[in-house]
């Protein structure tokens, strides 16, 4: 936000975008808006959200590249403009890789205290975990749910498929 | 400005992340809860914001080429669109209050009482995200008003138009956020209005 006009006039990288571009982009955005509402009238099951998001990303790209003019920016400014979105991607990526994979090691989550070797790593956790947890150790989970998993030591004698391994696997992510 | 916008991306990003986490946790409740949205108003508001982005882009062009009257008119139309957006939003909020969809003691989710907890979470995110977005629209109105006053005072010229350009970037960003809010908060439950 430079407030010195002379300083600003020194900018040579500036590109004046003709209004024609703006009108074309506007029409495309309106068509895509209609399309996304129209697509919502069909129930496509699991595809509903991916389609809506694909249209949204297309619209956002049009706004970003043409309305905001990033398309004509110098490489350095392009990098800065994209940075925020990249970091948002990292935030979502790391969070979800942890959140989604908590059930994968067969422990239900990293807080469970199943005996070692109870459930092999890599099986579908959705069906097998709850029964496994209840039959194996009915008493302990009542005290477990709020315990912090990070750094919880493995029980004595636990092997690599036991809760200690799950705890560190979760903590690493 | 782009550094500021990067912080804005992450401000809204926190809410989007919360949405992703809870939508993953309660997929069918979020779909059910979004059917309580007024898709028609959401779609009209989307169009209003996109149109205001066009007029804002024209304002930037007018300031770059020294067209003072077009600059003033474009800014004025953009501001009117911002008010229209907020008026529609307040109509929606009023509807939600009447239907007990504001999270808290009075929250009711009559058709599916068993979903009330996670559904409340959906509406918490809805009010937080659209509220923060609405605040940005309101701030945008203030910025545009400032630009109009400065235009009348003949402050902008092809040599100096940075405030117009920067406000333009801000306004397009507000539009960009809404482009994602609309499908995620309104359309995931489908639409049978045609």
mmCIF file of C-alpha atoms in Angstrom:
data_model
loop_
_atom_site.group_PDB
_atom_site.id
_atom_site.type_symbol
_atom_site.label_atom_id
_atom_site.label_comp_id
_atom_site.label_asym_id
_atom_site.label_seq_id
_atom_site.Cartn_x
_atom_site.Cartn_y
_atom_site.Cartn_z
ATOM 1 C CA UNK A 1 0.000 0.000 0.000
ATOM 2 C CA UNK A 2 2.521 2.600 -1.096
ATOM 3 C CA UNK A 3 1.201 6.093 -0.630
ATOM 4 C CA UNK A 4 3.894 7.875 -2.579
ATOM 5 C CA UNK A 5 2.683 8.461 -6.135
ATOM 6 C CA UNK A 6 6.138 8.890 -7.598
ATOM 7 C CA UNK A 7 7.331 5.663 -6.098
ATOM 8 C CA UNK A 8 4.347 3.914 -7.566
ATOM 9 C CA UNK A 9 4.878 5.405 -11.004
ATOM 10 C CA UNK A 10 8.192 3.603 -11.119
ATOM 11 C CA UNK A 11 6.432 0.293 -11.364
ATOM 12 C CA UNK A 12 7.001 -1.041 -14.827
ATOM 13 C CA UNK A 13 5.440 -4.457 -14.389
ATOM 14 C CA UNK A 14 1.944 -3.060 -14.452
ATOM 15 C CA UNK A 15 -0.597 -4.440 -16.829
ATOM 16 C CA UNK A 16 -3.905 -2.752 -17.556
ATOM 17 C CA UNK A 17 -6.470 -5.444 -18.210
ATOM 18 C CA UNK A 18 -9.012 -4.481 -20.868
ATOM 19 C CA UNK A 19 -12.685 -4.458 -19.731
ATOM 20 C CA UNK A 20 -13.529 -7.037 -22.387
ATOM 21 C CA UNK A 21 -11.626 -9.620 -20.328
ATOM 22 C CA UNK A 22 -13.632 -8.677 -17.246
ATOM 23 C CA UNK A 23 -16.955 -9.050 -19.060
ATOM 24 C CA UNK A 24 -16.039 -12.453 -20.503
ATOM 25 C CA UNK A 25 -14.890 -13.708 -17.099
ATOM 26 C CA UNK A 26 -18.065 -12.342 -15.517
ATOM 27 C CA UNK A 27 -20.233 -14.240 -18.020
ATOM 28 C CA UNK A 28 -18.257 -17.441 -17.426
ATOM 29 C CA UNK A 29 -18.683 -17.038 -13.663
ATOM 30 C CA UNK A 30 -22.450 -16.594 -14.035
ATOM 31 C CA UNK A 31 -22.695 -19.667 -16.265
ATOM 32 C CA UNK A 32 -20.702 -21.695 -13.736
ATOM 33 C CA UNK A 33 -22.906 -20.438 -10.877
ATOM 34 C CA UNK A 34 -25.987 -21.573 -12.775
ATOM 35 C CA UNK A 35 -24.268 -24.867 -13.540
ATOM 36 C CA UNK A 36 -23.447 -25.601 -9.901
ATOM 37 C CA UNK A 37 -27.031 -24.893 -8.775
ATOM 38 C CA UNK A 38 -28.303 -26.970 -11.696
ATOM 39 C CA UNK A 39 -25.945 -29.836 -10.787
ATOM 40 C CA UNK A 40 -27.319 -29.744 -7.235
ATOM 41 C CA UNK A 41 -30.771 -30.701 -8.542
ATOM 42 C CA UNK A 42 -29.405 -34.153 -9.363
ATOM 43 C CA UNK A 43 -28.453 -36.534 -6.615
ATOM 44 C CA UNK A 44 -25.201 -38.067 -7.792
ATOM 45 C CA UNK A 45 -24.339 -39.615 -4.456
ATOM 46 C CA UNK A 46 -20.678 -39.403 -3.607
ATOM 47 C CA UNK A 47 -20.045 -37.200 -6.656
ATOM 48 C CA UNK A 48 -22.203 -34.283 -5.404
ATOM 49 C CA UNK A 49 -19.485 -32.559 -3.422
ATOM 50 C CA UNK A 50 -16.568 -33.225 -5.829
ATOM 51 C CA UNK A 51 -18.583 -31.714 -8.705
ATOM 52 C CA UNK A 52 -19.612 -28.678 -6.644
ATOM 53 C CA UNK A 53 -16.011 -28.193 -5.493
ATOM 54 C CA UNK A 54 -14.598 -28.619 -8.995
ATOM 55 C CA UNK A 55 -16.901 -25.847 -10.226
ATOM 56 C CA UNK A 56 -15.991 -23.693 -7.200
ATOM 57 C CA UNK A 57 -12.260 -24.145 -7.842
ATOM 58 C CA UNK A 58 -12.767 -23.225 -11.502
ATOM 59 C CA UNK A 59 -14.678 -20.077 -10.509
ATOM 60 C CA UNK A 60 -12.103 -19.161 -7.865
ATOM 61 C CA UNK A 61 -9.307 -19.616 -10.419
ATOM 62 C CA UNK A 62 -11.076 -17.270 -12.839
ATOM 63 C CA UNK A 63 -11.427 -14.610 -10.115
ATOM 64 C CA UNK A 64 -7.832 -15.142 -8.998
ATOM 65 C CA UNK A 65 -6.221 -15.098 -12.450
ATOM 66 C CA UNK A 66 -8.312 -12.467 -14.241
ATOM 67 C CA UNK A 67 -10.264 -10.263 -11.802
ATOM 68 C CA UNK A 68 -7.287 -10.087 -9.463
ATOM 69 C CA UNK A 69 -4.962 -10.141 -12.456
ATOM 70 C CA UNK A 70 -2.489 -12.650 -11.036
ATOM 71 C CA UNK A 71 -2.070 -14.036 -14.538
ATOM 72 C CA UNK A 72 -0.115 -10.912 -15.504
ATOM 73 C CA UNK A 73 1.957 -10.619 -12.344
ATOM 74 C CA UNK A 74 5.729 -10.839 -12.190
ATOM 75 C CA UNK A 75 6.937 -14.269 -10.953
ATOM 76 C CA UNK A 76 7.823 -12.983 -7.478
ATOM 77 C CA UNK A 77 4.402 -11.497 -6.829
ATOM 78 C CA UNK A 78 2.769 -14.614 -8.245
ATOM 79 C CA UNK A 79 4.631 -16.655 -5.654
ATOM 80 C CA UNK A 80 3.445 -14.394 -2.845
ATOM 81 C CA UNK A 81 -0.138 -14.499 -4.113
ATOM 82 C CA UNK A 82 -0.171 -18.285 -4.208
ATOM 83 C CA UNK A 83 1.635 -18.705 -0.863
ATOM 84 C CA UNK A 84 -1.436 -18.332 1.345
ATOM 85 C CA UNK A 85 -3.290 -21.028 -0.565
ATOM 86 C CA UNK A 86 -0.283 -23.350 -0.442
ATOM 87 C CA UNK A 87 -0.079 -22.976 3.336
ATOM 88 C CA UNK A 88 -3.795 -23.600 3.632
ATOM 89 C CA UNK A 89 -3.211 -26.798 1.656
ATOM 90 C CA UNK A 90 -0.436 -27.834 4.021
ATOM 91 C CA UNK A 91 -2.649 -27.138 7.033
ATOM 92 C CA UNK A 92 -5.503 -29.223 5.653
ATOM 93 C CA UNK A 93 -3.180 -31.933 4.348
ATOM 94 C CA UNK A 94 -1.367 -32.560 7.604
ATOM 95 C CA UNK A 95 -4.464 -32.250 9.774
ATOM 96 C CA UNK A 96 -6.483 -34.638 7.672
ATOM 97 C CA UNK A 97 -3.677 -37.153 7.272
ATOM 98 C CA UNK A 98 -3.690 -37.407 11.059
ATOM 99 C CA UNK A 99 -7.449 -37.193 11.517
ATOM 100 C CA UNK A 100 -8.356 -39.750 8.850
ATOM 101 C CA UNK A 101 -5.625 -42.248 9.681
ATOM 102 C CA UNK A 102 -6.209 -42.448 13.442
ATOM 103 C CA UNK A 103 -8.297 -45.587 13.039
ATOM 104 C CA UNK A 104 -6.005 -47.307 10.581
ATOM 105 C CA UNK A 105 -3.608 -49.086 12.912
ATOM 106 C CA UNK A 106 -6.431 -51.232 14.203
ATOM 107 C CA UNK A 107 -6.553 -49.534 17.553
ATOM 108 C CA UNK A 108 -9.678 -47.521 16.950
ATOM 109 C CA UNK A 109 -7.609 -44.504 17.868
ATOM 110 C CA UNK A 110 -4.297 -43.796 19.495
ATOM 111 C CA UNK A 111 -5.882 -43.648 22.936
ATOM 112 C CA UNK A 112 -7.016 -47.264 23.013
ATOM 113 C CA UNK A 113 -5.238 -49.687 25.222
ATOM 114 C CA UNK A 114 -5.664 -53.011 23.552
ATOM 115 C CA UNK A 115 -3.322 -55.829 24.347
ATOM 116 C CA UNK A 116 -0.477 -56.313 21.950
ATOM 117 C CA UNK A 117 -1.241 -58.252 18.812
ATOM 118 C CA UNK A 118 -4.999 -58.152 19.351
ATOM 119 C CA UNK A 119 -5.835 -56.803 15.924
ATOM 120 C CA UNK A 120 -3.399 -56.984 13.040
ATOM 121 C CA UNK A 121 -2.325 -53.742 11.463
ATOM 122 C CA UNK A 122 -4.006 -52.977 8.185
ATOM 123 C CA UNK A 123 -7.427 -54.525 8.688
ATOM 124 C CA UNK A 124 -10.562 -52.492 8.197
ATOM 125 C CA UNK A 125 -11.008 -50.661 11.461
ATOM 126 C CA UNK A 126 -14.640 -49.678 10.958
ATOM 127 C CA UNK A 127 -16.060 -53.091 11.814
ATOM 128 C CA UNK A 128 -13.454 -54.746 13.894
ATOM 129 C CA UNK A 129 -12.281 -52.134 16.289
ATOM 130 C CA UNK A 130 -15.218 -51.658 18.649
ATOM 131 C CA UNK A 131 -15.708 -55.333 19.437
ATOM 132 C CA UNK A 132 -12.005 -55.869 19.752
ATOM 133 C CA UNK A 133 -11.684 -53.051 22.217
ATOM 134 C CA UNK A 134 -14.602 -54.097 24.376
ATOM 135 C CA UNK A 135 -13.863 -57.793 24.599
ATOM 136 C CA UNK A 136 -10.202 -57.320 25.118
ATOM 137 C CA UNK A 137 -10.107 -54.722 27.849
ATOM 138 C CA UNK A 138 -13.517 -53.715 29.123
ATOM 139 C CA UNK A 139 -12.331 -51.938 32.232
ATOM 140 C CA UNK A 140 -9.489 -49.737 31.086
ATOM 141 C CA UNK A 141 -11.085 -47.543 28.393
ATOM 142 C CA UNK A 142 -13.197 -45.684 30.969
ATOM 143 C CA UNK A 143 -10.093 -44.006 32.257
ATOM 144 C CA UNK A 144 -8.433 -43.732 28.901
ATOM 145 C CA UNK A 145 -10.471 -41.404 26.654
ATOM 146 C CA UNK A 146 -9.029 -38.096 27.821
ATOM 147 C CA UNK A 147 -5.480 -39.269 28.221
ATOM 148 C CA UNK A 148 -3.033 -37.567 25.904
ATOM 149 C CA UNK A 149 -1.691 -40.084 23.422
ATOM 150 C CA UNK A 150 1.509 -38.296 22.564
ATOM 151 C CA UNK A 151 4.409 -39.828 24.359
ATOM 152 C CA UNK A 152 2.381 -42.534 26.065
ATOM 153 C CA UNK A 153 4.834 -45.327 26.701
ATOM 154 C CA UNK A 154 4.115 -48.771 25.362
ATOM 155 C CA UNK A 155 2.992 -51.265 28.002
ATOM 156 C CA UNK A 156 5.646 -53.652 29.123
ATOM 157 C CA UNK A 157 6.056 -56.547 26.775
ATOM 158 C CA UNK A 158 4.036 -54.969 23.963
ATOM 159 C CA UNK A 159 5.274 -55.879 20.520
ATOM 160 C CA UNK A 160 5.357 -53.632 17.457
ATOM 161 C CA UNK A 161 1.686 -54.095 16.609
ATOM 162 C CA UNK A 162 0.662 -53.024 20.089
ATOM 163 C CA UNK A 163 -0.598 -49.688 21.350
ATOM 164 C CA UNK A 164 2.856 -48.236 21.757
ATOM 165 C CA UNK A 165 3.466 -48.510 18.030
ATOM 166 C CA UNK A 166 0.087 -46.941 17.331
ATOM 167 C CA UNK A 167 0.774 -44.144 19.747
ATOM 168 C CA UNK A 168 3.989 -43.154 18.074
ATOM 169 C CA UNK A 169 2.483 -43.594 14.625
ATOM 170 C CA UNK A 170 -0.228 -41.114 15.530
ATOM 171 C CA UNK A 171 2.180 -38.708 17.169
ATOM 172 C CA UNK A 172 4.473 -38.658 14.166
ATOM 173 C CA UNK A 173 1.757 -37.426 11.925
ATOM 174 C CA UNK B 1 -1.630 -6.442 0.107
ATOM 175 C CA UNK B 2 -0.979 -9.996 -0.960
ATOM 176 C CA UNK B 3 0.718 -10.724 2.348
ATOM 177 C CA UNK B 4 -2.398 -9.461 4.102
ATOM 178 C CA UNK B 5 -4.540 -11.598 1.821
ATOM 179 C CA UNK B 6 -2.404 -14.624 2.676
ATOM 180 C CA UNK B 7 -3.247 -14.083 6.359
ATOM 181 C CA UNK B 8 -6.881 -13.766 5.320
ATOM 182 C CA UNK B 9 -6.700 -17.068 3.455
ATOM 183 C CA UNK B 10 -5.526 -18.719 6.661
ATOM 184 C CA UNK B 11 -8.101 -16.903 8.833
ATOM 185 C CA UNK B 12 -10.900 -18.318 6.732
ATOM 186 C CA UNK B 13 -8.815 -21.458 6.252
ATOM 187 C CA UNK B 14 -9.156 -22.296 9.936
ATOM 188 C CA UNK B 15 -12.930 -22.355 9.553
ATOM 189 C CA UNK B 16 -12.729 -24.338 6.334
ATOM 190 C CA UNK B 17 -10.499 -26.850 8.106
ATOM 191 C CA UNK B 18 -12.999 -27.147 10.978
ATOM 192 C CA UNK B 19 -15.719 -27.668 8.372
ATOM 193 C CA UNK B 20 -13.711 -30.409 6.636
ATOM 194 C CA UNK B 21 -12.984 -32.208 9.922
ATOM 195 C CA UNK B 22 -16.600 -32.181 11.140
ATOM 196 C CA UNK B 23 -18.043 -32.885 7.731
ATOM 197 C CA UNK B 24 -15.805 -35.966 7.601
ATOM 198 C CA UNK B 25 -17.045 -36.942 11.040
ATOM 199 C CA UNK B 26 -20.771 -36.351 10.428
ATOM 200 C CA UNK B 27 -21.253 -36.503 6.641
ATOM 201 C CA UNK B 28 -24.961 -37.319 6.573
ATOM 202 C CA UNK B 29 -25.883 -34.779 9.264
ATOM 203 C CA UNK B 30 -24.162 -31.960 7.361
ATOM 204 C CA UNK B 31 -26.009 -32.927 4.187
ATOM 205 C CA UNK B 32 -29.321 -33.024 6.087
ATOM 206 C CA UNK B 33 -28.636 -29.721 7.868
ATOM 207 C CA UNK B 34 -27.799 -27.929 4.615
ATOM 208 C CA UNK B 35 -31.290 -28.733 3.261
ATOM 209 C CA UNK B 36 -32.524 -26.081 5.727
ATOM 210 C CA UNK B 37 -30.762 -23.422 3.683
ATOM 211 C CA UNK B 38 -32.498 -21.126 1.252
ATOM 212 C CA UNK B 39 -30.643 -22.062 -1.945
ATOM 213 C CA UNK B 40 -32.442 -19.423 -4.017
ATOM 214 C CA UNK B 41 -31.232 -16.575 -1.795
ATOM 215 C CA UNK B 42 -27.745 -18.102 -1.691
ATOM 216 C CA UNK B 43 -27.622 -18.299 -5.490
ATOM 217 C CA UNK B 44 -28.890 -14.720 -5.909
ATOM 218 C CA UNK B 45 -26.287 -13.512 -3.429
ATOM 219 C CA UNK B 46 -23.589 -15.383 -5.343
ATOM 220 C CA UNK B 47 -24.642 -13.612 -8.525
ATOM 221 C CA UNK B 48 -24.769 -10.251 -6.715
ATOM 222 C CA UNK B 49 -21.225 -10.690 -5.420
ATOM 223 C CA UNK B 50 -19.868 -11.793 -8.795
ATOM 224 C CA UNK B 51 -21.518 -8.788 -10.443
ATOM 225 C CA UNK B 52 -20.019 -6.508 -7.786
ATOM 226 C CA UNK B 53 -16.614 -8.029 -8.538
ATOM 227 C CA UNK B 54 -17.128 -7.077 -12.184
ATOM 228 C CA UNK B 55 -17.999 -3.479 -11.297
ATOM 229 C CA UNK B 56 -15.033 -3.350 -8.914
ATOM 230 C CA UNK B 57 -12.743 -4.581 -11.705
ATOM 231 C CA UNK B 58 -14.179 -1.873 -13.957
ATOM 232 C CA UNK B 59 -13.505 0.668 -11.206
ATOM 233 C CA UNK B 60 -9.857 -0.379 -11.161
ATOM 234 C CA UNK B 61 -9.691 -0.057 -14.949
ATOM 235 C CA UNK B 62 -11.381 3.363 -14.789
ATOM 236 C CA UNK B 63 -8.848 4.554 -12.216
ATOM 237 C CA UNK B 64 -5.940 3.242 -14.315
ATOM 238 C CA UNK B 65 -7.187 5.030 -17.406
ATOM 239 C CA UNK B 66 -8.267 8.209 -15.614
ATOM 240 C CA UNK B 67 -12.019 7.885 -16.256
ATOM 241 C CA UNK B 68 -13.232 9.700 -13.148
ATOM 242 C CA UNK B 69 -16.976 9.427 -13.684
ATOM 243 C CA UNK B 70 -16.873 5.727 -14.556
ATOM 244 C CA UNK B 71 -14.732 5.184 -11.448
ATOM 245 C CA UNK B 72 -17.312 6.864 -9.241
ATOM 246 C CA UNK B 73 -20.270 5.052 -10.834
ATOM 247 C CA UNK B 74 -18.550 1.635 -10.675
ATOM 248 C CA UNK B 75 -17.678 2.109 -7.029
ATOM 249 C CA UNK B 76 -21.253 3.187 -6.338
ATOM 250 C CA UNK B 77 -22.724 0.099 -8.016
ATOM 251 C CA UNK B 78 -20.277 -2.134 -6.150
ATOM 252 C CA UNK B 79 -21.382 -0.582 -2.884
ATOM 253 C CA UNK B 80 -25.074 -1.019 -3.700
ATOM 254 C CA UNK B 81 -24.375 -4.710 -4.466
ATOM 255 C CA UNK B 82 -22.647 -5.064 -1.107
ATOM 256 C CA UNK B 83 -25.731 -3.665 0.627
ATOM 257 C CA UNK B 84 -28.020 -5.975 -1.368
ATOM 258 C CA UNK B 85 -25.863 -8.916 -0.313
ATOM 259 C CA UNK B 86 -26.069 -7.978 3.355
ATOM 260 C CA UNK B 87 -29.830 -7.380 3.175
ATOM 261 C CA UNK B 88 -30.382 -10.858 1.700
ATOM 262 C CA UNK B 89 -28.067 -12.295 4.344
ATOM 263 C CA UNK B 90 -30.051 -10.668 7.139
ATOM 264 C CA UNK B 91 -33.277 -12.067 5.635
ATOM 265 C CA UNK B 92 -31.681 -15.516 5.801
ATOM 266 C CA UNK B 93 -30.471 -15.055 9.361
ATOM 267 C CA UNK B 94 -33.978 -13.948 10.379
ATOM 268 C CA UNK B 95 -35.417 -17.118 8.815
ATOM 269 C CA UNK B 96 -32.910 -19.237 10.699
ATOM 270 C CA UNK B 97 -33.717 -17.564 14.016
ATOM 271 C CA UNK B 98 -37.415 -18.192 13.434
ATOM 272 C CA UNK B 99 -36.737 -21.848 12.725
ATOM 273 C CA UNK B 100 -34.623 -22.225 15.872
ATOM 274 C CA UNK B 101 -31.503 -22.973 13.845
ATOM 275 C CA UNK B 102 -29.205 -20.645 15.745
ATOM 276 C CA UNK B 103 -26.862 -22.768 17.905
ATOM 277 C CA UNK B 104 -27.529 -22.555 21.602
ATOM 278 C CA UNK B 105 -30.303 -23.204 24.112
ATOM 279 C CA UNK B 106 -33.086 -22.619 21.618
ATOM 280 C CA UNK B 107 -31.715 -24.897 18.898
ATOM 281 C CA UNK B 108 -34.327 -27.293 17.476
ATOM 282 C CA UNK B 109 -33.845 -29.890 14.753
ATOM 283 C CA UNK B 110 -37.327 -31.323 14.698
ATOM 284 C CA UNK B 111 -37.360 -33.895 11.883
ATOM 285 C CA UNK B 112 -34.207 -35.569 13.134
ATOM 286 C CA UNK B 113 -33.797 -34.910 16.862
ATOM 287 C CA UNK B 114 -31.038 -37.507 17.034
ATOM 288 C CA UNK B 115 -28.958 -35.321 14.713
ATOM 289 C CA UNK B 116 -29.405 -32.168 16.808
ATOM 290 C CA UNK B 117 -25.870 -32.136 18.220
ATOM 291 C CA UNK B 118 -23.845 -32.336 15.000
ATOM 292 C CA UNK B 119 -26.480 -30.272 13.164
ATOM 293 C CA UNK B 120 -25.865 -27.547 15.713
ATOM 294 C CA UNK B 121 -22.201 -27.804 14.803
ATOM 295 C CA UNK B 122 -23.092 -27.251 11.134
ATOM 296 C CA UNK B 123 -25.038 -24.111 11.979
ATOM 297 C CA UNK B 124 -22.302 -22.925 14.307
ATOM 298 C CA UNK B 125 -19.877 -23.136 11.383
ATOM 299 C CA UNK B 126 -22.474 -21.592 9.072
ATOM 300 C CA UNK B 127 -22.996 -18.556 11.299
ATOM 301 C CA UNK B 128 -19.285 -18.203 12.056
ATOM 302 C CA UNK B 129 -18.184 -18.452 8.417
ATOM 303 C CA UNK B 130 -20.934 -16.341 6.866
ATOM 304 C CA UNK B 131 -20.676 -13.934 9.815
ATOM 305 C CA UNK B 132 -16.957 -13.423 9.294
ATOM 306 C CA UNK B 133 -17.566 -13.114 5.559
ATOM 307 C CA UNK B 134 -20.391 -10.625 6.160
ATOM 308 C CA UNK B 135 -18.067 -8.593 8.377
ATOM 309 C CA UNK B 136 -15.631 -8.454 5.462
ATOM 310 C CA UNK B 137 -18.412 -7.238 3.171
ATOM 311 C CA UNK B 138 -19.291 -4.533 5.709
ATOM 312 C CA UNK B 139 -15.643 -3.459 5.953
ATOM 313 C CA UNK B 140 -15.564 -3.434 2.144
ATOM 314 C CA UNK B 141 -18.482 -0.984 2.122
ATOM 315 C CA UNK B 142 -16.451 1.322 4.350
ATOM 316 C CA UNK B 143 -13.417 1.061 2.071
ATOM 317 C CA UNK B 144 -15.483 1.746 -1.044
ATOM 318 C CA UNK B 145 -17.081 4.758 0.645
ATOM 319 C CA UNK B 146 -13.581 6.062 1.370
ATOM 320 C CA UNK B 147 -12.586 5.524 -2.284
ATOM 321 C CA UNK B 148 -15.679 7.395 -3.492
ATOM 322 C CA UNK B 149 -14.858 10.363 -1.252
ATOM 323 C CA UNK B 150 -11.250 10.337 -2.487
ATOM 324 C CA UNK B 151 -12.485 10.126 -6.091
ATOM 325 C CA UNK B 152 -14.649 13.199 -5.559
ATOM 326 C CA UNK B 153 -11.601 14.934 -4.140
ATOM 327 C CA UNK B 154 -9.745 14.079 -7.375
ATOM 328 C CA UNK B 155 -7.119 12.016 -5.598
ATOM 329 C CA UNK B 156 -6.766 9.276 -8.211
ATOM 330 C CA UNK B 157 -5.118 9.427 -11.606
ATOM 331 C CA UNK B 158 -3.371 7.037 -14.010
ATOM 332 C CA UNK B 159 -0.205 7.854 -12.037
ATOM 333 C CA UNK B 160 -1.693 7.021 -8.655
ATOM 334 C CA UNK B 161 -4.474 4.498 -8.182
ATOM 335 C CA UNK B 162 -3.017 2.081 -5.606
ATOM 336 C CA UNK B 163 -5.877 2.425 -3.073
ATOM 337 C CA UNK B 164 -8.428 1.502 -5.751
ATOM 338 C CA UNK B 165 -6.349 -1.438 -6.924
ATOM 339 C CA UNK B 166 -5.730 -2.738 -3.407
ATOM 340 C CA UNK B 167 -9.398 -2.425 -2.422
ATOM 341 C CA UNK B 168 -10.204 -4.242 -5.653
ATOM 342 C CA UNK B 169 -7.991 -7.150 -4.596
ATOM 343 C CA UNK B 170 -9.697 -7.197 -1.183
ATOM 344 C CA UNK B 171 -13.122 -7.208 -2.757
ATOM 345 C CA UNK B 172 -12.290 -10.014 -5.189
ATOM 346 C CA UNK B 173 -10.970 -12.016 -2.251
ATOM 347 C CA UNK B 174 -14.295 -11.574 -0.433
ATOM 348 C CA UNK B 175 -15.991 -12.840 -3.596
ATOM 349 C CA UNK B 176 -13.577 -15.768 -3.757
ATOM 350 C CA UNK B 177 -14.415 -16.871 -0.200
ATOM 351 C CA UNK B 178 -18.116 -16.803 -0.975
ATOM 352 C CA UNK B 179 -17.540 -18.918 -4.094
ATOM 353 C CA UNK B 180 -16.495 -21.722 -1.722
ATOM 354 C CA UNK B 181 -18.998 -20.997 1.050
ATOM 355 C CA UNK B 182 -21.979 -21.227 -1.283
ATOM 356 C CA UNK B 183 -21.587 -24.867 -2.429
ATOM 357 C CA UNK B 184 -20.260 -26.096 0.920
ATOM 358 C CA UNK B 185 -23.006 -24.555 3.057
ATOM 359 C CA UNK B 186 -25.986 -24.482 0.683
ATOM 360 C CA UNK B 187 -25.687 -27.062 -2.068
ATOM 361 C CA UNK B 188 -24.459 -30.252 -0.418
ATOM 362 C CA UNK B 189 -28.049 -31.172 0.490
ATOM 363 C CA UNK B 190 -29.190 -30.832 -3.112
ATOM 364 C CA UNK B 191 -31.682 -28.376 -4.564
ATOM 365 C CA UNK B 192 -35.183 -29.013 -5.891
ATOM 366 C CA UNK B 193 -36.220 -25.465 -6.636
ATOM 367 C CA UNK B 194 -36.443 -25.607 -10.423
#
